[in-house]
Amino acid sequence: MPFPIINSIASWVLKQRIHQIELFLKYPNEVQNELLMNLIRTCDETVMGKKYDFDSIKSYETFAERIPVSSYEDLEPMIEETRKGYQNVFWNTPIKWFAKSSGTTNAKSKFIPVSNEALEDCHYKASKDLLCMYLNNNENSEMFLGKSLRLGGSSQIYENNNTYFGDLSAILIENMPMWAEFSSTPSNKVSLMSEWESKLTAIINETKTENVTSFAGVPSWMLVLLNRILTETGKENLFDLWPNLEVYFHGGVSFEPYREQYKKILPKVDFKYYEIYNASEGFFAIQDLNYSNDLLLMLDYGIFYEFIPMDTFGTPNQKIVRLSEVELFKNYAMVITTNSGLWRYMIGDTVRFTSLSPYRIRVSGRTKHHINVFGEELMIENTDTAIAKTCSALNCEVIDYTVAPIFMDGKEKGAHEWMIEFKKRPESITLFQKTLDENIQSVNSDYEAKRYNNMTLNELKINVAREHLFYDWLKENNKLGGQHKIPRLSNQRDYLEQLKAMQEDIKSKF
């Protein structure tokens, strides 16, 4: 077990980073502009740099005029060249790691480049910063006296032309510094297991005897693991097993639908939850205050940020603004230029700013995961908030959900159709349906306007999912564990119809 002196030294080292963070808090736009110019200078001799004459780019304005905003499909030919072993294509140092990401809207795998600079100056730097902020806010923390229970994805590394690909979690574990492995559980061997159900059993066997002081992982899958641990050990709550637990670091999906379920298995009022915002493409933001829902945008990780207002996204009038031009509470699609050679890349996430000094954000959804068939502009943030409010009011719990439009048919108006799997079912589905509809109207004025007197939209419709329906869908699509999830909102009915078919298939067998 680590000794108290290790806890003290680690705390002191991590806290020193605060002074660098204060620099970008004070001069955010200057730090971002300097970072952009450094990225351009670094890559002026690459294939990409020569194509767009990086050497002559001296300002953001020229950069924005010359280099187009890109999707993965736009960059894929260059990425594939690099995967074949060609280097200096879009980044000036060798890239041998690629984070494989299937996403949720496209069955085709994406291979996101991960440079050594991104590993050190973004992902690992962010991990230390997360601890730094937590320790600065909680000076009496004894987190390092125990271990962090980490839950990554199905993690295997594959070789291809002297390059390697796998889940980001596998790449991070493979390259992890010794101090991080020393303070984590389960072992790397178990963390890198690919078969989800065997992995759960192995994690439980390794961790139940450890002094676990923190968790790190995606809320939905971590909840599956923690409930399994309680069942296996016969404990009433997690503090009975791990009395020194003090914080859960989470990200990947919204925490709101799961908050009340976590309170039941972690019943201490002062237990801390810290949210992070990271992806295969980079680590972007960290909750920097106790008991906050806002994330501090990290501006010195080798990532330059731009934003597309969602009210112009995908239209002929689409515009792009840099950090200094963003407005409060407006939804933006995020565009990044990174130290892995992603140039003006649309990551597919949407955020809104809750503070401009410093720049703090909340993740509001995905550019492809919203419903706007009837002009309602429904975002995942809206539905997650409404679900949480409804469950709290009606004393019920939701495991997962997805929503699709019911398209107008003749004179029949449109609506939204939900598939919801409950952990604790409400006494009345009719009342749940009515309350949820009202709560969505309270958080989304566009939806409220379309629902007024059933002018455009009828009341939403709910299907109650059978037990394990969402789990079975993920298993059938080889997406168990990690950050995989079924899209919660879609402008099409594909996912909903697949779930309904699986639901009916079970019924037909009885």
Coordinates of N, CA and C in Angstrom, one line a residue, residues 12 76 139 147-148 163 210 240 264 267 274 360 377 389 403 413 439 443 470 479 486 495 510:
W12 N 1.9 17.7 -3.7 CA 2.7 18.9 -3.9 C 3.1 19.0 -5.4
E76 N -9.6 11.0 -44.3 CA -9.3 9.5 -44.3 C -8.2 9.1 -45.3
E139 N -8.0 19.8 0.0 CA -6.6 19.7 0.5 C -6.4 18.5 1.5
K147 N -6.2 3.1 -4.3 CA -6.1 3.0 -5.7 C -7.4 3.5 -6.4
S148 N -7.2 3.8 -7.7 CA -8.3 4.2 -8.5 C -8.8 3.0 -9.3
T163 N 2.4 0.2 -37.6 CA 1.5 1.1 -36.8 C 0.6 0.2 -36.0
E210 N -9.0 -4.6 -2.6 CA -8.2 -3.4 -2.7 C -8.8 -2.3 -1.8
D240 N -19.4 0.3 2.5 CA -19.3 -0.9 3.3 C -18.1 -1.8 2.8
K264 N -27.7 6.3 -4.3 CA -28.2 5.1 -3.5 C -27.1 4.2 -3.2
P267 N -24.1 6.7 -0.6 CA -25.0 7.5 0.2 C -24.4 8.6 1.0
Y274 N -16.6 14.3 -10.3 CA -15.8 15.2 -11.1 C -16.0 14.7 -12.6
R360 N -15.9 28.2 -19.6 CA -16.5 27.0 -19.1 C -17.6 26.5 -20.0
E377 N -35.5 21.4 -32.5 CA -34.1 21.6 -32.1 C -33.9 20.9 -30.7
K389 N -35.5 15.0 -14.1 CA -36.6 15.7 -13.4 C -37.8 14.8 -13.2
V403 N -34.8 8.0 -28.7 CA -36.0 8.7 -29.2 C -35.8 8.9 -30.7
K413 N -50.5 14.6 -37.2 CA -49.4 15.4 -36.8 C -48.2 14.5 -36.4
N439 N -41.9 18.3 -18.9 CA -40.5 18.7 -18.5 C -39.7 19.1 -19.8
V443 N -37.7 22.9 -20.7 CA -36.3 23.1 -20.9 C -36.0 23.4 -22.4
F470 N -31.5 -2.9 -24.2 CA -30.4 -2.1 -24.7 C -29.1 -2.8 -24.6
K479 N -20.8 -4.0 -29.2 CA -20.5 -2.7 -28.6 C -20.6 -2.8 -27.1
I486 N -26.1 3.3 -27.4 CA -27.0 3.5 -28.5 C -27.3 5.0 -28.6
Y495 N -32.7 3.1 -35.3 CA -32.4 2.5 -34.0 C -33.6 2.0 -33.2
F510 N -42.7 -16.7 -26.9 CA -43.4 -17.2 -25.8 C -44.9 -17.4 -26.1

